[in-house]
CSV table of C-alpha atoms and ligand atoms in Angstrom, one decimal:
chain,number,residue,atom,x,y,z
A,820,MET,CA,3.9,-18.2,3.1
A,821,GLU,CA,5.0,-18.5,-0.6
A,822,LEU,CA,8.1,-15.9,-1.2
A,823,CYS,CA,9.5,-14.0,-3.9
A,824,ALA,CA,12.8,-13.3,-2.4
A,825,GLU,CA,14.5,-14.5,0.7
A,826,VAL,CA,17.6,-12.7,2.1
A,827,LYS,CA,20.1,-14.3,4.5
A,828,ASN,CA,22.9,-12.5,6.4
A,829,LEU,CA,23.3,-9.9,3.4
A,830,THR,CA,26.0,-7.3,4.2
A,831,VAL,CA,26.9,-4.9,1.5
A,832,SER,CA,29.7,-2.4,1.6
A,833,PHE,CA,30.9,0.7,-0.2
A,834,ASN,CA,34.6,1.5,-0.1
A,835,GLY,CA,34.7,-0.5,3.1
A,836,GLU,CA,31.9,1.3,4.8
A,837,THR,CA,29.0,-1.0,5.6
A,838,VAL,CA,25.6,-0.1,4.3
A,839,LEU,CA,23.5,-3.0,4.9
A,840,ASP,CA,24.4,-4.9,7.9
A,841,HIS,CA,23.5,-8.7,8.4
A,842,ILE,CA,20.0,-8.1,6.9
A,843,THR,CA,17.9,-11.5,7.1
A,844,THR,CA,14.5,-11.4,5.7
A,845,ASP,CA,11.7,-12.9,3.5
A,846,PHE,CA,9.6,-11.1,0.8
A,847,ALA,CA,6.1,-12.5,0.4
A,848,LYS,CA,5.1,-13.4,-3.2
A,849,SER,CA,1.8,-12.0,-2.9
A,850,GLY,CA,1.0,-8.5,-2.2
A,851,ILE,CA,2.9,-5.4,-2.2
A,852,THR,CA,6.0,-5.3,0.4
A,853,VAL,CA,6.9,-1.6,1.5
A,854,LEU,CA,10.3,-0.4,2.4
A,855,LEU,CA,10.3,2.6,4.9
A,856,GLY,CA,13.2,4.5,6.6
A,857,ARG,CA,15.1,7.6,6.9
A,858,SER,CA,17.0,8.9,4.0
A,859,GLY,CA,20.2,6.7,4.0
A,860,SER,CA,18.9,3.8,5.8
A,861,GLY,CA,19.8,1.4,3.2
A,862,LYS,CA,16.3,1.1,1.3
A,863,THR,CA,17.9,1.3,-2.4
A,864,THR,CA,21.0,-0.7,-1.7
A,865,LEU,CA,18.5,-3.3,-0.3
A,866,LEU,CA,16.2,-3.2,-3.4
A,867,ARG,CA,19.4,-3.2,-5.5
A,868,ALA,CA,20.9,-6.1,-3.8
A,869,LEU,CA,17.9,-8.0,-5.1
A,870,ASN,CA,19.0,-7.7,-8.7
A,871,ARG,CA,22.6,-7.4,-8.3
A,872,LEU,CA,22.5,-3.7,-9.3
A,873,ASN,CA,25.1,-2.8,-6.3
A,874,GLU,CA,27.6,-4.3,-8.1
A,875,THR,CA,27.4,-2.2,-11.0
A,876,PHE,CA,28.9,0.9,-8.5
A,877,PRO,CA,32.7,0.8,-8.1
A,878,GLY,CA,33.8,0.0,-4.3
A,879,CYS,CA,31.1,-2.3,-3.4
A,880,SER,CA,31.1,-5.6,-1.8
A,881,ALA,CA,28.7,-8.1,-0.5
A,882,SER,CA,28.2,-11.2,1.4
A,883,GLY,CA,25.4,-13.5,2.2
A,884,SER,CA,23.0,-14.9,0.1
A,885,VAL,CA,20.0,-13.6,-2.1
A,886,ARG,CA,17.5,-15.6,-3.6
A,887,ILE,CA,14.6,-14.6,-5.9
A,888,ALA,CA,12.2,-16.5,-8.2
A,889,VAL,CA,13.6,-16.7,-11.5
A,890,GLY,CA,11.2,-18.3,-13.9
A,891,GLY,CA,9.4,-19.5,-10.6
A,892,HIS,CA,12.4,-21.3,-8.9
A,893,MET,CA,14.0,-19.8,-6.2
A,894,THR,CA,17.6,-19.2,-7.2
A,895,ASP,CA,20.7,-18.1,-5.4
A,896,ILE,CA,21.8,-15.0,-7.4
A,897,TYR,CA,25.0,-14.5,-6.2
A,898,ALA,CA,26.0,-18.4,-6.5
A,899,GLU,CA,28.8,-19.4,-8.9
A,900,ASN,CA,26.2,-21.2,-11.3
A,901,ALA,CA,23.8,-18.3,-11.1
A,902,PRO,CA,22.0,-17.1,-13.9
A,903,ASP,CA,23.9,-14.0,-15.9
A,904,THR,CA,22.8,-10.7,-14.6
A,905,ALA,CA,21.0,-9.9,-17.7
A,906,GLN,CA,18.6,-12.5,-17.1
A,907,ILE,CA,18.4,-11.8,-13.3
A,908,ARG,CA,17.6,-8.2,-14.2
A,909,ARG,CA,15.2,-9.2,-16.4
A,910,SER,CA,13.8,-11.5,-13.8
A,911,ALA,CA,13.7,-8.7,-11.1
A,912,GLY,CA,12.4,-5.6,-12.9
A,913,MET,CA,13.3,-2.0,-11.6
A,914,VAL,CA,11.7,1.0,-11.9
A,915,PHE,CA,13.6,4.3,-10.5
A,916,GLN,CA,12.7,7.3,-9.0
A,917,THR,CA,13.1,9.3,-12.2
A,918,PRO,CA,11.7,8.0,-15.0
A,919,ASN,CA,14.4,6.7,-17.2
A,920,PRO,CA,13.1,6.1,-20.7
A,921,LEU,CA,15.9,5.7,-23.4
A,922,PRO,CA,16.4,8.7,-25.7
A,923,LEU,CA,14.5,6.8,-28.5
A,924,SER,CA,11.1,6.9,-29.7
A,925,LEU,CA,8.1,5.6,-27.7
A,926,ARG,CA,7.7,2.8,-30.0
A,927,LYS,CA,11.4,1.7,-29.7
A,928,ASN,CA,11.3,2.0,-25.7
A,929,MET,CA,8.9,-0.6,-26.2
A,930,THR,CA,10.1,-2.8,-28.8
A,931,LEU,CA,13.8,-2.6,-28.5
A,932,PRO,CA,14.2,-4.3,-25.2
A,933,MET,CA,11.5,-6.8,-26.2
A,934,GLU,CA,13.5,-7.5,-29.0
A,935,LEU,CA,17.1,-7.7,-27.4
A,936,VAL,CA,15.7,-9.7,-24.2
A,937,LEU,CA,13.1,-12.0,-25.4
A,938,GLY,CA,13.9,-12.0,-29.2
A,939,VAL,CA,10.2,-10.7,-30.1
A,940,ARG,CA,9.8,-8.3,-33.1
A,941,GLY,CA,7.6,-7.4,-36.0
A,942,ALA,CA,3.9,-7.8,-35.8
A,943,ASP,CA,4.7,-9.7,-32.6
A,944,ALA,CA,6.3,-7.0,-30.9
A,945,GLU,CA,3.9,-4.4,-31.9
A,946,SER,CA,1.0,-6.3,-30.8
A,947,ARG,CA,2.9,-6.7,-27.2
A,948,MET,CA,3.7,-3.3,-27.3
A,949,LYS,CA,-0.1,-2.2,-27.5
A,950,GLU,CA,-1.4,-5.1,-24.9
A,951,PHE,CA,1.2,-3.5,-22.3
A,952,LEU,CA,0.6,0.2,-22.7
A,953,CYS,CA,-2.9,-0.6,-22.6
A,954,ARG,CA,-2.0,-2.3,-19.3
A,955,VAL,CA,-0.8,0.8,-17.8
A,956,GLY,CA,-3.6,3.0,-19.3
A,957,LEU,CA,-1.1,4.8,-21.9
A,958,TRP,CA,-2.4,3.5,-25.2
A,959,GLU,CA,-5.2,5.8,-25.8
A,960,GLU,CA,-3.1,8.7,-24.8
A,961,VAL,CA,0.0,7.8,-27.1
A,962,LYS,CA,-1.6,5.7,-30.1
A,963,GLU,CA,-1.1,8.5,-32.2
A,964,ARG,CA,2.1,9.5,-31.4
A,965,LEU,CA,4.3,6.3,-31.1
A,966,ASN,CA,7.6,7.5,-33.4
A,967,MET,CA,7.7,10.8,-31.3
A,968,PRO,CA,10.6,11.0,-28.5
A,969,ALA,CA,9.7,9.1,-25.5
A,970,SER,CA,11.1,12.4,-23.7
A,971,SER,CA,8.2,14.7,-25.0
A,972,LEU,CA,5.6,12.6,-22.6
A,973,SER,CA,4.6,14.1,-19.2
A,974,GLY,CA,6.5,12.6,-16.1
A,975,GLY,CA,3.9,10.7,-15.5
A,976,GLN,CA,3.3,9.1,-18.8
A,977,GLN,CA,7.0,8.5,-18.9
A,978,GLN,CA,6.7,6.5,-15.4
A,979,ARG,CA,4.0,4.5,-17.0
A,980,LEU,CA,6.0,4.0,-19.9
A,981,CYS,CA,8.9,2.5,-18.0
A,982,LEU,CA,6.2,0.4,-16.2
A,983,ALA,CA,5.2,-0.9,-19.3
A,984,ARG,CA,8.7,-1.6,-20.8
A,985,SER,CA,9.5,-3.4,-17.3
A,986,LEU,CA,6.3,-5.6,-17.5
A,987,ALA,CA,6.5,-6.3,-21.3
A,988,LEU,CA,9.7,-8.4,-20.1
A,989,GLU,CA,7.9,-10.6,-18.2
A,990,PRO,CA,9.6,-10.3,-14.8
A,991,ASP,CA,9.0,-12.5,-11.8
A,992,LEU,CA,9.1,-9.8,-9.5
A,993,LEU,CA,8.9,-6.0,-9.9
A,994,LEU,CA,11.3,-3.7,-7.7
A,995,LEU,CA,9.9,0.0,-7.2
A,996,ASP,CA,12.5,2.8,-5.8
A,997,GLU,CA,9.7,5.6,-5.1
A,998,PRO,CA,8.2,5.5,-8.1
A,999,THR,CA,6.1,8.8,-7.7
A,1000,ALA,CA,8.8,10.7,-6.0
A,1001,SER,CA,9.0,12.8,-8.9
A,1002,LEU,CA,5.6,13.0,-9.9
A,1003,ASP,CA,2.5,15.4,-9.1
A,1004,LYS,CA,-0.2,14.3,-6.9
A,1005,ARG,CA,-2.7,13.4,-9.9
A,1006,SER,CA,0.0,11.4,-11.8
A,1007,SER,CA,1.2,9.8,-8.6
A,1008,GLU,CA,-2.8,8.4,-8.0
A,1009,VAL,CA,-2.8,7.2,-11.6
A,1010,ILE,CA,0.7,5.0,-10.8
A,1011,GLU,CA,-0.7,4.2,-7.4
A,1012,ALA,CA,-4.4,2.6,-9.0
A,1013,LEU,CA,-1.8,1.2,-11.6
A,1014,LEU,CA,0.3,-0.8,-9.2
A,1015,GLN,CA,-3.0,-1.9,-7.1
A,1016,SER,CA,-4.3,-3.2,-10.7
A,1017,LEU,CA,-1.2,-5.1,-10.8
A,1018,GLU,CA,-0.9,-6.7,-7.3
A,1019,GLU,CA,-2.3,-9.8,-8.4
A,1020,ARG,CA,0.0,-10.4,-11.2
A,1021,ILE,CA,3.1,-9.7,-10.0
A,1022,PRO,CA,5.1,-9.4,-6.6
A,1023,MET,CA,6.3,-5.9,-5.8
A,1024,ILE,CA,8.8,-4.5,-3.4
A,1025,MET,CA,8.6,-0.6,-3.2
A,1026,VAL,CA,10.3,2.0,-1.5
A,1027,SER,CA,8.1,5.0,-0.5
A,1028,HIS,CA,8.5,8.1,1.2
A,1029,SER,CA,4.9,8.6,1.3
A,1030,LEU,CA,3.4,7.4,4.6
A,1031,ALA,CA,-0.1,7.9,2.8
A,1032,GLN,CA,1.3,5.9,-0.1
A,1033,ALA,CA,2.4,3.0,2.0
A,1034,LYS,CA,-0.9,2.9,3.9
A,1035,LYS,CA,-2.7,2.9,1.0
A,1036,LEU,CA,-0.6,0.1,-1.2
A,1037,GLY,CA,1.3,-1.8,1.3
A,1038,ASP,CA,0.5,-5.2,2.3
A,1039,HIS,CA,3.7,-6.1,4.4
A,1040,PHE,CA,6.0,-3.4,5.6
A,1041,LYS,CA,9.7,-3.4,6.6
A,1042,ILE,CA,11.2,-0.6,8.3
A,1043,MET,CA,14.9,0.1,7.9
A,1044,SER,CA,17.2,2.1,10.0
A,1045,GLY,CA,21.2,2.1,9.9
A,1046,GLY,CA,21.5,-0.6,7.3
A,1047,ARG,CA,19.3,-3.2,9.3
A,1048,ILE,CA,15.5,-4.1,9.2
A,1049,ILE,CA,14.2,-3.2,12.7
A,1050,LYS,CA,10.6,-4.0,12.3
A,1051,GLU,CA,8.3,-6.1,10.3
A,1052,PHE,CA,4.4,-6.0,10.1
A,1053,GLY,CA,1.6,-6.9,8.0
A,1054,ARG,CA,-1.2,-4.8,7.0
A,1055,GLU,CA,-3.3,-6.4,9.7
A,1056,GLU,CA,-1.4,-4.4,12.5
A,1057,LEU,CA,-2.4,-0.9,10.7
A,1058,PRO,CA,-4.7,1.0,12.8
A,1059,ASP,CA,-7.6,2.2,10.8
A,1060,GLY,CA,-7.9,5.6,9.1
A,1061,ARG,CA,-5.5,8.4,9.8
A,1062,ASP,CA,-4.0,6.6,12.4
A,1063,ALA,CA,-2.2,4.3,9.9
A,1064,GLU,CA,0.1,6.9,9.1
A,1065,ILE,CA,0.8,8.1,12.9
A,1066,PHE,CA,1.2,4.5,13.3
A,1067,LEU,CA,3.8,4.1,10.7
A,1068,GLU,CA,5.4,7.6,11.6
A,1069,GLU,CA,5.9,6.3,15.2
A,1070,MET,CA,7.6,3.1,13.6
A,1071,LEU,CA,10.0,5.3,12.0
A,1072,LEU,CA,11.4,7.1,14.8
B,1623,ATP,N1,27.3,3.6,-5.1
B,1623,ATP,C1,27.4,4.1,-4.0
B,1623,ATP,N2,28.8,4.4,-3.5
B,1623,ATP,C2,28.9,4.7,-2.2
B,1623,ATP,N3,28.0,5.1,-1.3
B,1623,ATP,C3,26.7,4.6,-1.5
B,1623,ATP,C4,26.2,4.0,-2.9
B,1623,ATP,N4,24.8,4.1,-2.7
B,1623,ATP,C5,24.7,4.0,-1.6
B,1623,ATP,N5,25.6,4.3,-0.6
B,1623,ATP,C6,25.5,4.9,0.7
B,1623,ATP,O1,24.8,4.0,1.4
B,1623,ATP,C7,23.8,4.3,2.6
B,1623,ATP,C8,22.6,3.9,2.1
B,1623,ATP,O2,22.2,4.5,0.8
B,1623,ATP,P1,20.7,4.3,0.1
B,1623,ATP,O3,20.8,4.9,-1.2
B,1623,ATP,O4,20.5,2.6,-0.1
B,1623,ATP,O5,19.7,4.9,1.1
B,1623,ATP,P2,18.0,5.1,1.2
B,1623,ATP,O6,17.4,4.5,2.2
B,1623,ATP,O7,17.6,4.6,-0.4
B,1623,ATP,O8,18.0,6.8,1.1
B,1623,ATP,P3,17.0,7.8,0.3
B,1623,ATP,O9,15.6,7.8,1.1
B,1623,ATP,O10,17.6,9.0,0.5
B,1623,ATP,O11,16.8,7.1,-1.0
B,1623,ATP,C9,24.1,6.1,2.2
B,1623,ATP,O12,24.9,6.2,3.1
B,1623,ATP,C10,24.7,6.0,1.1
B,1623,ATP,O13,25.6,7.2,0.8
B,1624,MG,MG1,17.0,5.5,-1.8
């Protein structure tokens, strides 16, 4: 199986308290991996270990190894000769629970990161902006108001903007931490359809609280409890129909 990330013996603690406890697991390159588990089980911390975001919080220490595909090559991101964290975070893009557009115009939200990270500017940045806003289905909705503050968009539109912003930086891997948790049902469905349409293009690792969403989107499942992965299985093990949600619920117990 081709991998997009490989975690070996990963332990993460905050202020001496163990939050991830000797985790060893592989993430498939194809399809969407869904992380499920009760609140506090370590899902967000595991996602953040994959792009070295944990260390931006005080009191964090980590041991073990994490390799992700950077530019197509499996790379130990904590090694001494690892790429810098900016490159790692570009490679493993992240979308958060609450949309986090920059306090700038829609246009700048797209073009500024492109300029800073990829060195793309001017007409190239404009056409790239259009390409990725189209890809998330936002272009027609926003093309007349690109200079308005991004905060003037609805929550669902903001989240699609954040996805477009991440995707435009050509990540190797997308980390999604409950990307629909702050959205209404309709907006969640739009994002879910979008993630399904992206599945062929980019590996995704997603935390979800919704078993219905997990059932709909997940190809691979990892169940977390107390800082460990307690069960791992593939879509083929899910029963059909509503029984799938009952199956997942039982896994969480
Ligand atoms: N920056 C931090 N500083 C201190 N403790 C932290 C930090 N981040 C996470 N923790 C602790 O690590 C544990 C796991 O947190 P984490 O956010 O990974 O859980 P989670 O599974 O994502 O939960 P939820 O479903 O509520 O989002 C919790 O006990 C939390 O308090
Ligand atoms: Mg979380």
